[in-house]
XYZ file of C-alpha atoms in Angstrom:
578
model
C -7.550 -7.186 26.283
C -10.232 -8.360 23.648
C -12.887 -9.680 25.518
C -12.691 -6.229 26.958
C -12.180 -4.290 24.215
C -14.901 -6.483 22.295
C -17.290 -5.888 25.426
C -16.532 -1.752 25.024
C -17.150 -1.928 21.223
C -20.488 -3.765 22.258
C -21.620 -1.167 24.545
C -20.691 1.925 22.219
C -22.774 0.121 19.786
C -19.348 -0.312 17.057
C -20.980 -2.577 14.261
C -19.122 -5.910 13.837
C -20.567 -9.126 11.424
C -20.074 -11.840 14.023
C -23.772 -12.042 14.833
C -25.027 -12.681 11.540
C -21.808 -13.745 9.699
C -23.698 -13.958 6.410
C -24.729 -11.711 3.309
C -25.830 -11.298 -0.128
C -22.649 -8.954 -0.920
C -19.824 -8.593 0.947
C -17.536 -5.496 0.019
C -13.953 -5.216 1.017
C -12.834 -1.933 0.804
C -14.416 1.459 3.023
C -12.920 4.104 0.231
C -15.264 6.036 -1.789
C -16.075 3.684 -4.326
C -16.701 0.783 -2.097
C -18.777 3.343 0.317
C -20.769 4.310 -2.809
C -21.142 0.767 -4.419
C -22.479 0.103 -0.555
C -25.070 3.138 -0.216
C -26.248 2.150 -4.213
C -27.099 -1.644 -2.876
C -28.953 -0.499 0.499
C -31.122 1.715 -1.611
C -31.681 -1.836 -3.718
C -32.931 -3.583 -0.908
C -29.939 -6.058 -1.126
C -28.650 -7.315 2.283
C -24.845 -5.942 2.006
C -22.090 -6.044 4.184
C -18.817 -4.074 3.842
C -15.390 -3.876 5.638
C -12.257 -1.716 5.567
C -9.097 -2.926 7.294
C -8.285 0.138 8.822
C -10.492 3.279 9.187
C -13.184 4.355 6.782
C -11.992 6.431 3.869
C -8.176 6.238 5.215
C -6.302 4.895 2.055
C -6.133 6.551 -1.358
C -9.740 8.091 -0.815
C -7.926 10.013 2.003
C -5.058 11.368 -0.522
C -7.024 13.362 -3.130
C -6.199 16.715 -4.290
C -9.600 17.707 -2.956
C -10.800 18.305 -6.490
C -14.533 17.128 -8.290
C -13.299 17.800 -12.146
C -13.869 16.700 -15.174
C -10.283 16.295 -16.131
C -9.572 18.435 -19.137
C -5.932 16.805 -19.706
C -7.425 13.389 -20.188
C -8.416 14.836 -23.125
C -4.967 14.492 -24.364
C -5.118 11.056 -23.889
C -8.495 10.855 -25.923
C -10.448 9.771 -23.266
C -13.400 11.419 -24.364
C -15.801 8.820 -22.862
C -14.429 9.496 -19.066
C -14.423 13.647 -19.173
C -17.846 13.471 -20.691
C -18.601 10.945 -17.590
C -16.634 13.516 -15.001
C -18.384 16.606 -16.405
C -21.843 15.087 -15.750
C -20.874 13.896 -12.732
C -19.382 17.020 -11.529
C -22.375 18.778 -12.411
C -24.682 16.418 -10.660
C -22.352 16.599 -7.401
C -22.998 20.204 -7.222
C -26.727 19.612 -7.017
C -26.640 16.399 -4.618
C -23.416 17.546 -2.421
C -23.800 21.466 -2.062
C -22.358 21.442 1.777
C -19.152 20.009 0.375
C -18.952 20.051 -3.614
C -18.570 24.133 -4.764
C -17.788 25.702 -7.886
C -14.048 26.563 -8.255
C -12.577 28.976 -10.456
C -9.562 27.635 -11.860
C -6.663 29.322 -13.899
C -4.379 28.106 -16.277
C -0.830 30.689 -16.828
C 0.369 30.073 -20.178
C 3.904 31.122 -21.683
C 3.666 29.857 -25.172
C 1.595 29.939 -28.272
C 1.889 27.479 -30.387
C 3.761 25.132 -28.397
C 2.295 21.561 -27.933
C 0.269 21.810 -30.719
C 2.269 19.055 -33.127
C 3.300 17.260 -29.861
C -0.104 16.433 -28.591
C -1.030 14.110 -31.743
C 2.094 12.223 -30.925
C 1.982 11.906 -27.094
C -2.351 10.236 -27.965
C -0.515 7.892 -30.755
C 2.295 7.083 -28.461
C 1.099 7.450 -25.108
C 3.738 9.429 -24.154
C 7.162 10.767 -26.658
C 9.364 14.100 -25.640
C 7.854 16.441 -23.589
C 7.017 20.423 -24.838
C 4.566 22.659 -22.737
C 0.907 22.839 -23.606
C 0.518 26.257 -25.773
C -2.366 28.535 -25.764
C -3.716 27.517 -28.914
C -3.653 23.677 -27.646
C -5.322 24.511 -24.330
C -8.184 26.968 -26.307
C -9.034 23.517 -27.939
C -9.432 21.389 -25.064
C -11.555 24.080 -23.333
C -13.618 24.442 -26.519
C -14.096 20.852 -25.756
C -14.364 20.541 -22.110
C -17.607 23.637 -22.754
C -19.088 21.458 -25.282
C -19.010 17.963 -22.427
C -20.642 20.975 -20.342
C -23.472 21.301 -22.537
C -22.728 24.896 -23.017
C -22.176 26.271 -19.169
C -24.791 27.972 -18.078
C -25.049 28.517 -13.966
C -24.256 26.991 -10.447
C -27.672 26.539 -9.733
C -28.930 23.839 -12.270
C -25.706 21.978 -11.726
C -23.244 23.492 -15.120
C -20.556 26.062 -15.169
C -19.826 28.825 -17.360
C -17.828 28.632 -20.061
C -13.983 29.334 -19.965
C -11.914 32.741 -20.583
C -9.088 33.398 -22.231
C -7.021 36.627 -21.478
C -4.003 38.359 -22.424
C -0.672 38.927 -20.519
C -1.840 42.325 -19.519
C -4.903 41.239 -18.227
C -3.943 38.270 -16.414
C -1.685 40.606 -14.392
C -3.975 42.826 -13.691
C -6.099 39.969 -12.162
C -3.151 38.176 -10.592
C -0.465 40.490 -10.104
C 2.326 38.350 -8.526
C 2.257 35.651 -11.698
C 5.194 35.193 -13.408
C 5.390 38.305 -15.480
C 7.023 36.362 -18.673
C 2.710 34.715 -18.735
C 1.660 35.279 -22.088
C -2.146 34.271 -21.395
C -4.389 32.622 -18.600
C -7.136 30.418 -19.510
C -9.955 30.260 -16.753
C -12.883 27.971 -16.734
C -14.961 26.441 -13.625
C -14.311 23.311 -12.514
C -15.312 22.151 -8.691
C -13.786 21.900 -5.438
C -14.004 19.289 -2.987
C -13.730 20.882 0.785
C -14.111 17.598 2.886
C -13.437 14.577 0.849
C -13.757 12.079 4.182
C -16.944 13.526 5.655
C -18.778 12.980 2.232
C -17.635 9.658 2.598
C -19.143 9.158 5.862
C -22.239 10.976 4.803
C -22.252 8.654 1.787
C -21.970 5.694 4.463
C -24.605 6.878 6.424
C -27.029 7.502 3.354
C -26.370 3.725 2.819
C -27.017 2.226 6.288
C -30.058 4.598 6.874
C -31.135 3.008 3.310
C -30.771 -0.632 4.028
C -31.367 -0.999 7.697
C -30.593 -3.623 9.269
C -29.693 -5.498 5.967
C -26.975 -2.919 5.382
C -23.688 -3.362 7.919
C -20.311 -1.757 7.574
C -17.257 -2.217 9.824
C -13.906 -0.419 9.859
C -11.314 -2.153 11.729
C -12.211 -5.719 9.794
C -9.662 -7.317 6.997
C -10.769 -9.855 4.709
C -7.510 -12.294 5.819
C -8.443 -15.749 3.996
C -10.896 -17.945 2.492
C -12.169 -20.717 4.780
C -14.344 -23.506 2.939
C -16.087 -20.961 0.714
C -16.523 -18.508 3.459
C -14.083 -15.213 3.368
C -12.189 -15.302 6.688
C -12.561 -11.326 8.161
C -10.580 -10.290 11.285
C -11.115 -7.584 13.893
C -8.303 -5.659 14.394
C -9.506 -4.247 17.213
C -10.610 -7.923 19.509
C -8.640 -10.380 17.196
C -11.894 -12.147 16.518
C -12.207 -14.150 13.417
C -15.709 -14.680 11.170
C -16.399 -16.627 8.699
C -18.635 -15.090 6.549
C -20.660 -16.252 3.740
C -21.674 -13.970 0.846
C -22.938 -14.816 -2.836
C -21.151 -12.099 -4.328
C -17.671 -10.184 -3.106
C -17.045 -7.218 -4.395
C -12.837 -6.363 -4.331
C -13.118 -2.358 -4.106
C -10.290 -2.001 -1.861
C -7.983 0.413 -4.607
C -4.104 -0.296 -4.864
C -4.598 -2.594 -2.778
C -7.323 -4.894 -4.740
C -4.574 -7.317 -5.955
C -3.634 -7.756 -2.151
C -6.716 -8.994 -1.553
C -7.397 -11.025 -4.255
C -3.962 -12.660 -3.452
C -5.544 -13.257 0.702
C -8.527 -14.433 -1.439
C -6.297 -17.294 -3.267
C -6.245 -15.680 -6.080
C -2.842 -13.993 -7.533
C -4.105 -11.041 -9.725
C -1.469 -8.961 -11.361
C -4.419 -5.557 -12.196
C -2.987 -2.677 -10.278
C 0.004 -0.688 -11.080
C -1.112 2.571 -8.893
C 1.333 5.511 -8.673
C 2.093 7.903 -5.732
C 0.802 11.592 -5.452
C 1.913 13.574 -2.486
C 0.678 16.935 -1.525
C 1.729 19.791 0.951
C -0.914 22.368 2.769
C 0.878 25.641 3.629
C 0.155 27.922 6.101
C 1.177 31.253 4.000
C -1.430 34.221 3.899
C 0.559 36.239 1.031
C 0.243 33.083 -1.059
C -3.247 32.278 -0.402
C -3.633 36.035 -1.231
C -1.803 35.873 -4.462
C -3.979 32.679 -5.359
C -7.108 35.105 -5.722
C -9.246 32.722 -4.196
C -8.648 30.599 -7.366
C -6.861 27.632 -8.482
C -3.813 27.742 -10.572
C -3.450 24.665 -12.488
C -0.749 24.538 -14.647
C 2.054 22.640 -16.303
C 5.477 21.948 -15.111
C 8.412 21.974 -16.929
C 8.746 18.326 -16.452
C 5.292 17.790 -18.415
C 3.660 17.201 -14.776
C 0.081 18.616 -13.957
C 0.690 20.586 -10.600
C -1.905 22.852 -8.491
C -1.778 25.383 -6.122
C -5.057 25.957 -4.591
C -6.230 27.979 -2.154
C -8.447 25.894 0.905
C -9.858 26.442 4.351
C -7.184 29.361 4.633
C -4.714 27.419 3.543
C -2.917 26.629 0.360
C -2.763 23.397 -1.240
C -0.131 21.891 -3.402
C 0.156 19.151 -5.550
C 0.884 16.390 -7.029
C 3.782 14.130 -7.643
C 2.869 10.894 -9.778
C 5.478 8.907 -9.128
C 5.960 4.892 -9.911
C 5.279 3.173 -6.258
C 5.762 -0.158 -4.851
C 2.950 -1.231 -2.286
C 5.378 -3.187 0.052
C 7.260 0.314 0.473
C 5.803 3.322 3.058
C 3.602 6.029 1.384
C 5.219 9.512 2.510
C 6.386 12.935 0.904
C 9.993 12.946 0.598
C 11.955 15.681 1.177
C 12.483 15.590 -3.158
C 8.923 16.337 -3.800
C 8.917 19.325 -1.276
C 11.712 20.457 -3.375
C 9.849 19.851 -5.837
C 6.545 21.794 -5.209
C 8.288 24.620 -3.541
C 10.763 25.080 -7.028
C 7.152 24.826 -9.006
C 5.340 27.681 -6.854
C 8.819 29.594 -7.574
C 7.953 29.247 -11.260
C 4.662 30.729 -11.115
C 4.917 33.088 -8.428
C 8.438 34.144 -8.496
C 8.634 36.759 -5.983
C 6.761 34.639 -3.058
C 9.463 32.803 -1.195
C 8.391 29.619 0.968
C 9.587 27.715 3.661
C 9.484 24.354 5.098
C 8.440 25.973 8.131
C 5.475 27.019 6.707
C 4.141 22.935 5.700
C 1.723 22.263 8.470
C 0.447 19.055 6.975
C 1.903 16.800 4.530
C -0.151 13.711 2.861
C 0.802 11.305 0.184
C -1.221 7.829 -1.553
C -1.750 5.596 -4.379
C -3.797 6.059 -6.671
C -5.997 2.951 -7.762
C -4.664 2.495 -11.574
C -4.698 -0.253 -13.923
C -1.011 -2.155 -14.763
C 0.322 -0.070 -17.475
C 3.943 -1.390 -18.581
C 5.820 1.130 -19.940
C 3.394 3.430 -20.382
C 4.086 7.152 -18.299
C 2.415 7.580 -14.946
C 0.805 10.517 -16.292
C -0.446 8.940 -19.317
C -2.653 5.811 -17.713
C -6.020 5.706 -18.299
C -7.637 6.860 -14.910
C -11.020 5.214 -16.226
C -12.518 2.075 -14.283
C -13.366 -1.224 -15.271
C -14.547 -4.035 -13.310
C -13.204 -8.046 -13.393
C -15.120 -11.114 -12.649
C -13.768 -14.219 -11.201
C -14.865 -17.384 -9.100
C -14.065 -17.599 -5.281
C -11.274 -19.967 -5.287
C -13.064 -22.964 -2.892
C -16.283 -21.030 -2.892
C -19.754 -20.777 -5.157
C -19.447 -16.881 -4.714
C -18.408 -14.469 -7.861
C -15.284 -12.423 -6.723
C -15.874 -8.590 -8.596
C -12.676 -6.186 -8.768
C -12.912 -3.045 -9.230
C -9.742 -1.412 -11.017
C -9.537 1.868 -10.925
C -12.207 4.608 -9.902
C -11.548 8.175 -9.184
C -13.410 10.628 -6.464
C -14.976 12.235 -9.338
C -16.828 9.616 -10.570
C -17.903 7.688 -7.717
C -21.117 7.754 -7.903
C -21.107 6.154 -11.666
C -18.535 3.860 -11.015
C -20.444 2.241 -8.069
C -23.854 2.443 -10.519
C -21.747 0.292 -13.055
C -20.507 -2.413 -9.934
C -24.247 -2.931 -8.367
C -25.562 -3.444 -11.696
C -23.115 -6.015 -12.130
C -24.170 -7.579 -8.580
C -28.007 -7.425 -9.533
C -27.300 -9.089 -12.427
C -25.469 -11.560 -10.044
C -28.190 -11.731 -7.776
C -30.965 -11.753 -10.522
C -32.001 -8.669 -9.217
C -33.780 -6.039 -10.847
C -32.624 -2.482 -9.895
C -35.331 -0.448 -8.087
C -33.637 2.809 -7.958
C -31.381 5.476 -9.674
C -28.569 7.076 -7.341
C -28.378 9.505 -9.857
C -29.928 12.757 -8.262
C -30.263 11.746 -4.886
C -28.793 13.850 -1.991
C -26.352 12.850 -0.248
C -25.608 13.566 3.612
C -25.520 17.254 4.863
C -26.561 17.923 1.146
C -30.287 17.037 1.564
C -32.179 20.194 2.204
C -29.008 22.686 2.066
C -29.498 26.036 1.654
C -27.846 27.204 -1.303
C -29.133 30.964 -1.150
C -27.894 33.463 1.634
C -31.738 33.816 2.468
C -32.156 30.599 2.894
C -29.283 29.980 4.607
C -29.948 32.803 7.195
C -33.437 30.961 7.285
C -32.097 27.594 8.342
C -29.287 29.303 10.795
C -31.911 30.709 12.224
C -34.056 28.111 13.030
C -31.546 25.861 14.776
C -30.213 28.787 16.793
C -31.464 29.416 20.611
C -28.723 27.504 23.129
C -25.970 27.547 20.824
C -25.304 30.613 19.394
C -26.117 31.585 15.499
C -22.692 32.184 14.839
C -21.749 28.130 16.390
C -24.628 27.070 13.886
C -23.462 28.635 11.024
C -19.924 27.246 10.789
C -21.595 24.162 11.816
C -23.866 24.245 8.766
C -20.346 24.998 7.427
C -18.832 22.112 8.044
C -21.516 19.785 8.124
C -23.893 20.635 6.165
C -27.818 19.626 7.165
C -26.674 16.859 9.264
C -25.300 19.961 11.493
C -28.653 19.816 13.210
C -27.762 16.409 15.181
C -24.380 18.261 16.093
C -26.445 21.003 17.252
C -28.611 19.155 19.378
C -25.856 17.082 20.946
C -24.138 20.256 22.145
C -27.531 21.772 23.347
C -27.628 18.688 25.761
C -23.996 18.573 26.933
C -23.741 20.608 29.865
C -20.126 19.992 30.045
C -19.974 21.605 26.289
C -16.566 24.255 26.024
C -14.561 25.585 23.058
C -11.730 24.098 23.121
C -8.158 26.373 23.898
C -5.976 24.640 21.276
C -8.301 23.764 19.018
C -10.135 27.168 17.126
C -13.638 26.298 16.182
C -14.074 22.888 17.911
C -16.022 22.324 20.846
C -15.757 19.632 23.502
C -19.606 18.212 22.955
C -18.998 18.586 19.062
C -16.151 15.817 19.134
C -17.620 13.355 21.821
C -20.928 13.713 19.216
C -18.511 12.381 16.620
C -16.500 10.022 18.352
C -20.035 8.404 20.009
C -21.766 8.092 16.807
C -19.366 7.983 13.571
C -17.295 5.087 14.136
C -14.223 6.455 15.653
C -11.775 3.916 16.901
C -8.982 5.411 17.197
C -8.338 9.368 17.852
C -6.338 9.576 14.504
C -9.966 8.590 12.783
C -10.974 11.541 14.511
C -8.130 14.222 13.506
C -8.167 12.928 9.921
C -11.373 11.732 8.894
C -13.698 13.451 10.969
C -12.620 16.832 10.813
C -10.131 19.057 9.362
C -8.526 19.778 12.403
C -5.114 17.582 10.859
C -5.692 19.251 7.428
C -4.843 22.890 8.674
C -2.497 22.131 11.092
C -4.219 22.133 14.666
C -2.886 19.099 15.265
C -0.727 20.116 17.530
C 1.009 18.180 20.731
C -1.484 20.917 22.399
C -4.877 20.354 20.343
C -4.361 16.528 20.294
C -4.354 16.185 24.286
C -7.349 18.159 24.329
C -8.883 16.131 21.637
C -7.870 12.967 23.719
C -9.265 14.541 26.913
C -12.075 15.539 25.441
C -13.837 12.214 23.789
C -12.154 10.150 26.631
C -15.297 9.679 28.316
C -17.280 8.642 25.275
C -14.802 6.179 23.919
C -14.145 4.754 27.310
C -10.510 5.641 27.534
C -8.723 5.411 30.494
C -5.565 7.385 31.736
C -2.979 5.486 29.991
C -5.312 4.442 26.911
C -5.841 8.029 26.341
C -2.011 8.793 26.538
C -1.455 5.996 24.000
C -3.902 7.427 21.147
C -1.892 10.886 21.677
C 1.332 9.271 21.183
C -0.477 7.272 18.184
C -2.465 10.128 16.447
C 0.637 12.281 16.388
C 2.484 9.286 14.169
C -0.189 9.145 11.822
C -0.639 12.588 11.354
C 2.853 12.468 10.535
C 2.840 9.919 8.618
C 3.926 11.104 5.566
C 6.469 13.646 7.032
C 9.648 11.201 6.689
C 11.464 14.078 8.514
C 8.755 14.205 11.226
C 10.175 12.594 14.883
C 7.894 12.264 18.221
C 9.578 14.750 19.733
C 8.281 17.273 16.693
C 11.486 18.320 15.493
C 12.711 18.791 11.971
């Protein structure tokens, strides 16, 4: 089965690191940060290899609350140097990732005054202490703040937000009528959403291989399993092969899982101490309606940060940050369902939800430091990057710990500048501006983007372009094209929005192994629910050809993208019942 898998890969053109087994970085890790750290060292000129054990962007990258803030509550922890970082990089996102990164309105229901205010002093000192709510007159000074790191709002188009709002109980009804009527205020400011965290990702990885050539090679499917006489040992999960593979600097960017690798690397770190978030996506149109298109952000009676947030007609909610061992399964327990359905009950009393209405469920760890006794919610979510030798090797081993989506663009400035220092390189280039994906050239105007609609239009429909432009971005124009030329193109019965030609396009040129890479990573088609027994089959049937599947392959990804769609649904069973 691997020499024939291994001859398939060949022929599909899959990129693996046997033929040139050598680098001047090698990156473990395909999340966002080790993506990013990737793209910033293509557009360097360095010759840069990376590898992800599983799929690209399928570990805590693929868990995010879909969110590009600037974190107002780590002000709280006085972590004044990261939400001045997030702001700016927020703001720069919304210049350099338009297709994906868009402003968010985002409310805050308050139903105290004062409270918090004497509290807050303690829980900085202390890192933590007895719990009381966040009042208004606490939150007004954090958004005073959080304006300030904004350089005074201003608007969408040069990148800022305006400044926040604070309103009155009769007010705040009158804007969201099925709050909690006991609200005594709501506090809105702008922060930004993030509508497909995995296809920036992939736009982020194409950026970087379209940047470095042939001196810039990624590979999903390929662990870093060992250290071989100075060479890190990288297996293909998908043939079995083995490399050895020679690098002069290795960069560890592979999250909650970094001390993992260091450990397969000879080296027993003890850096990470990542918690768990879950999240649910409901399918509920009088919730999304009550959301008013806006997020509510808010405080739990627990002390928790929670969300509800209304997404690709759907409504998102989150997130647990629970205390998780790495050696256990990642899901969403039944508890934390409790959990977020008893918080949406606090805030919007008179909306009732059901389990029924959960179409998706997702859970991760997030990529934090150790932190002792020290609350979940209270560790530092900035980064900071450790330097060791390769045990048996001449290479420098670089960990990242921590990182966040918001900041992934900084973050992975700070790690190449460590490498060209490494490498006695001088850097040629600032990411810091630079488009990224579907972003370059994106019409941010209606004019404009009637303009562009427009001019791809002719054998596929203007409608088909525009919620391809939608969901792609500029890079919309290659999915275009592929359709044009597939005369066996169809919309797809089970699957609203998706075309035949549109997925073999992605499955033929985006790295899809698997059809779970597809379902997940590719699209949104798991996010909202579609994944049906139904829409997977046609999924299957539908890239079969391009992925050479035959019957009973095709069968077995079905079987297999329905588990890990699942995947965090403890309750879920292949039959589908609860």
């Amino acid at each position: 089965m691997g020499d024939a898998m291994a001859a398939r890969a060949a022929e599909r053109g899959r990129t693996t690191l046997a033929e040139r087994p050598y680098a001047d970085v090698l990156i473990v890790g395909g999340g966002i940060n080790g993506l990013a750290t990737f793209r910033d060292l293509a557009m360097q000129g360095v010759d840069v290899a990376l590898v992800e054990r599983d799929d690209f962007v399928s570990g805590a990258s693929a868990a995010s609350s879909h969110m590009i803030h600037g974190g107002i509550r780590y002000l709280e922890n006085g972590e004044f140097r990261l939400v001045h970082e997030a702001v700016t990089e927020r703001n720069g996102l919304l210049r350099i990732a338009p297709h994906y990164v868009r402003p968010l309105q985002t409310t805050i229901p308050i139903f105290s005054t004062f409270s918090g205010v004497l509290s807050a002093p303690l829980r900085f000192l202390r890192h933590g202490g007895r719990h009381h709510e966040r009042g208004a007159a606490l939150i007004k000074i954090g958004l005073v703040i959080y304006d300030s790191f904004s350089r005074g709002g201003g608007v969408f188009g040069t990148g800022t937000v305006p400044r926040h709002t604070f309103h009155g109980r009769k007010r705040s009804l009158a804007q969201l009528p099925r709050l909690n009527p006991d609200v005594k205020y709501t506090a809105t400011y702008w922060d930004a959403s993030l509508h497909d965290p995995e296809r920036l990702a992939i736009d982020v990885l194409r950026d970087g291989r379209a940047a470095g050539g042939d001196r810039a090679r990624a590979a999903n499917y390929t662990a870093a399993v060992g250290v071989d006489g100075g060479r890190v040992v990288l297996r293909d999960a998908l043939t079995g092969e083995e490399t050895r593979f020679t690098a002069s600097v290795i960069v560890n960017a592979s999250g909650p899982w970094t001390d993992l690798t260091n450990l397969a690397l000879g080296d027993p770190t003890r850096y990470m101490g990542g918690t768990k978030g879950s999240h649910i996506v409901l399918d509920h149109p009088e919730l999304l309606a009550a959301t008013g298109g806006r997020e509510l952000f808010f405080e739990n009676e627990d002390g928790r940060i929670v969300l509800i947030y209304p997404l690709k007609g759907r409504v998102l909610v989150g997130t647990t940050d629970l205390e998780h061992d790495m050696a256990d399964p990642v899901v969403c327990t039944e508890a934390e369902v409790d959990y977020f359905i008893e918080l949406i009950g606090q805030v919007l009393p008179t909306i009732p939800v059901e389990r029924s209405q959960i179409v998706y469920r997702f859970a991760g760890v997030r990529p934090l430091p150790g932190h002792d006794d020290v609350s979940p919610g209270f560790v530092s979510r900035d980064y900071r990057v450790e330097s060791a030798p390769l045990v048996g090797g001449d290479a420098t081993v670089l960990s990242l710990i921590g990182g966040k989506w918001t900041t992934f663009r900084a973050s992975a400035e700070h790690l190449a500048d460590r490498v060209l220092d490494l490498l006695a390189r001088p850097r040629r280039t600032s990411t810091r501006g630079v488009p990224i994906g579907g972003g370059r050239g994106y019409p941010t105007t209606e004019r404009t983007r009637q303009q562009w609609i427009a001019a791809h239009a002719g054998d596929v429909p203007a409608a088909r372009v525009a919620m391809l432009l939608d969901r792609y971005g500029t890079v919309a124009e290659a999915v275009v094209d592929a359709i044009a030329a597939d005369p066996d193109d169809a919309l797809l019965e089970h699957l609203p929005g998706y075309s035949s030609a549109e997925l073999r396009h992605l499955a033929a040129t985006e790295d899809v192994a698997h059809l779970d890479d597809l379902l997940l990573r590719r699209t949104s088609i798991a996010f909202v629910g579609e994944a049906t027994a139904d829409g997977v089959a046609a999924a299957a049937e539908a890239v079969a050809p391009v992925l050479d599947w035959d019957a009973a392959r095709t069968a077995l990804e079905v079987e297999r993208a329905l588990a890990r769609v699942h995947a965090a649904d403890p309750s879920w069973t292949p039959t589908g019942a609860r």
